[in-house]
């Protein structure tokens, strides 16, 4: 969908539909002149109670030639003093996906109420773009139709903000595509191809041999059961000579659990265990597109986790790059093994902060459902910055504790650490495990196991991969340079 910014009068827009956002208190006031030209049709809809401005409520009417746009779509914003940036996105998502399903092509957005609420048309457009995403690579017949353009009726200079919006949506769509793609077509080697398609970055791929020499034993132990070669992908984006921000994305392209095999039911979803890596690739794409004046090192420790004749077994002890030994209690707690080595690896670049993003625990969605990313870390000021980005983007995060007492949970009888302590506290003990590797470096862990996939459609998120964390991290990085 193309975004056009142009100041024309609503009633003269020569397209398929005019979108009029309305809050509950607005009645028809902001659009009085338009309604007069429509002989009071809008007021009739409101007076009849068919439309009251409730959040995401929709009403559509044909204009019958009384004004230039063929249709008017009313979209509810809810109570005036409760409208937020995210409700703006939701309204955009609802309106655009509704119109798309009618096979409408060119639409316009009136910005009167949005401006009077001191909110941003860019957020409405972002919700629109995000809602229109479809994954149809594997369908014989491509779904036809679709919104071609949205014209934002404004005389303000919205160009810069719209550029960010477009970059963030495109990055989210890339992450969604990667995650939705099944694991037979989304192997570690395919992730390498995508990394190599990024512009303005340099790529280094550490193959199994080299990884052995570097001592990435915990990461490599995950790859033992798979015939797909593991790829430890390092992406460098350097626009400024400062210590880097390190982004690490869990990139298990399929997590069967390994010898600690997962139940068959729902296992097909474990293609989404590389959603952290996909998010990081999306963020790097946006960073380079927007020429962020930053230094970023991204690491995707990619591999499959499969059972096999050479696979790691419960009870095995492996050694990390850092030197710590880990007893593998469950081969299904593989994410932290790969991340431990990735964290140690990025530390050699002396990063100012490490952010890892991972579908790490089933317990994450037990605790928070699909509504929030679980956040843990060792640096409060870094976590406050993530929270700021969360407010900006509507990607909710919720902080979980890393009490010292959790240290006992991951003590092993024969090694320095064990990778699983069972169900009790498993969301936070996984975080604590990573904390042992972050050491003194400022670090945040984001568990997106609950948010990276949705089984239910949301106002601007279709069913399937969500792109969780992409807009959050882009906003975090953008705020750094401000
Ligand atoms: N990838 C899974 C976590 C997961 C589960 C993500 C469901 C998304 C949906 C992870 O590797 C895993 O299997 N974690 C185990 C850890 C346990 C063995 C300590 C879990 O959470 O059950
Ligand atoms: Mn697992
Ligand atoms: Zn996993």
mmCIF file with all atom_site columns, N, CA and C and ligand atoms in Angstrom, residues 250 255 257 262 273 305 331-334, ligand 2:
data_model
loop_
_atom_site.group_PDB
_atom_site.id
_atom_site.type_symbol
_atom_site.label_atom_id
_atom_site.label_alt_id
_atom_site.label_comp_id
_atom_site.label_asym_id
_atom_site.label_entity_id
_atom_site.label_seq_id
_atom_site.pdbx_PDB_ins_code
_atom_site.Cartn_x
_atom_site.Cartn_y
_atom_site.Cartn_z
_atom_site.occupancy
_atom_site.B_iso_or_equiv
_atom_site.pdbx_formal_charge
_atom_site.auth_seq_id
_atom_site.auth_comp_id
_atom_site.auth_asym_id
_atom_site.auth_atom_id
_atom_site.pdbx_PDB_model_num
ATOM   1  N  N   . UNK A 1 250 ? 17.570 -15.502 19.044 1.00 0.00 ? 250 UNK A N   1
ATOM   2  C  CA  . UNK A 1 250 ? 17.505 -16.973 19.031 1.00 0.00 ? 250 UNK A CA  1
ATOM   3  C  C   . UNK A 1 250 ? 17.049 -17.439 17.656 1.00 0.00 ? 250 UNK A C   1
ATOM   4  N  N   . UNK A 1 255 ? 12.605 -26.489 16.434 1.00 0.00 ? 255 UNK A N   1
ATOM   5  C  CA  . UNK A 1 255 ? 12.895 -27.044 17.765 1.00 0.00 ? 255 UNK A CA  1
ATOM   6  C  C   . UNK A 1 255 ? 11.982 -28.238 18.043 1.00 0.00 ? 255 UNK A C   1
ATOM   7  N  N   . UNK A 1 257 ? 12.825 -30.358 20.234 1.00 0.00 ? 257 UNK A N   1
ATOM   8  C  CA  . UNK A 1 257 ? 13.161 -30.747 21.601 1.00 0.00 ? 257 UNK A CA  1
ATOM   9  C  C   . UNK A 1 257 ? 14.420 -31.603 21.647 1.00 0.00 ? 257 UNK A C   1
ATOM   10 N  N   . UNK A 1 262 ? 9.693  -33.194 22.098 1.00 0.00 ? 262 UNK A N   1
ATOM   11 C  CA  . UNK A 1 262 ? 8.426  -32.535 22.441 1.00 0.00 ? 262 UNK A CA  1
ATOM   12 C  C   . UNK A 1 262 ? 7.253  -33.438 22.040 1.00 0.00 ? 262 UNK A C   1
ATOM   13 N  N   . UNK A 1 273 ? 10.635 -20.943 16.264 1.00 0.00 ? 273 UNK A N   1
ATOM   14 C  CA  . UNK A 1 273 ? 11.674 -20.797 17.284 1.00 0.00 ? 273 UNK A CA  1
ATOM   15 C  C   . UNK A 1 273 ? 12.876 -19.976 16.804 1.00 0.00 ? 273 UNK A C   1
ATOM   16 N  N   . UNK A 1 305 ? 17.218 -28.053 16.100 1.00 0.00 ? 305 UNK A N   1
ATOM   17 C  CA  . UNK A 1 305 ? 17.356 -28.912 17.289 1.00 0.00 ? 305 UNK A CA  1
ATOM   18 C  C   . UNK A 1 305 ? 16.579 -30.204 17.023 1.00 0.00 ? 305 UNK A C   1
ATOM   19 N  N   . UNK A 1 331 ? 17.495 -31.619 26.565 1.00 0.00 ? 331 UNK A N   1
ATOM   20 C  CA  . UNK A 1 331 ? 17.968 -31.099 25.270 1.00 0.00 ? 331 UNK A CA  1
ATOM   21 C  C   . UNK A 1 331 ? 16.952 -30.114 24.689 1.00 0.00 ? 331 UNK A C   1
ATOM   22 N  N   . UNK A 1 332 ? 15.780 -30.026 25.336 1.00 0.00 ? 332 UNK A N   1
ATOM   23 C  CA  . UNK A 1 332 ? 14.770 -29.069 24.882 1.00 0.00 ? 332 UNK A CA  1
ATOM   24 C  C   . UNK A 1 332 ? 15.021 -27.658 25.439 1.00 0.00 ? 332 UNK A C   1
ATOM   25 N  N   . UNK A 1 333 ? 15.915 -27.544 26.403 1.00 0.00 ? 333 UNK A N   1
ATOM   26 C  CA  . UNK A 1 333 ? 16.292 -26.199 26.872 1.00 0.00 ? 333 UNK A CA  1
ATOM   27 C  C   . UNK A 1 333 ? 17.527 -25.779 26.083 1.00 0.00 ? 333 UNK A C   1
ATOM   28 N  N   . UNK A 1 334 ? 17.359 -25.762 24.740 1.00 0.00 ? 334 UNK A N   1
ATOM   29 C  CA  . UNK A 1 334 ? 18.500 -25.563 23.835 1.00 0.00 ? 334 UNK A CA  1
ATOM   30 C  C   . UNK A 1 334 ? 18.779 -24.086 23.579 1.00 0.00 ? 334 UNK A C   1
HETATM 31 MN MN1 . LIG B 2 .   ? 13.324 -26.315 23.190 1.00 0.00 ? 2   LIG B MN1 1
#
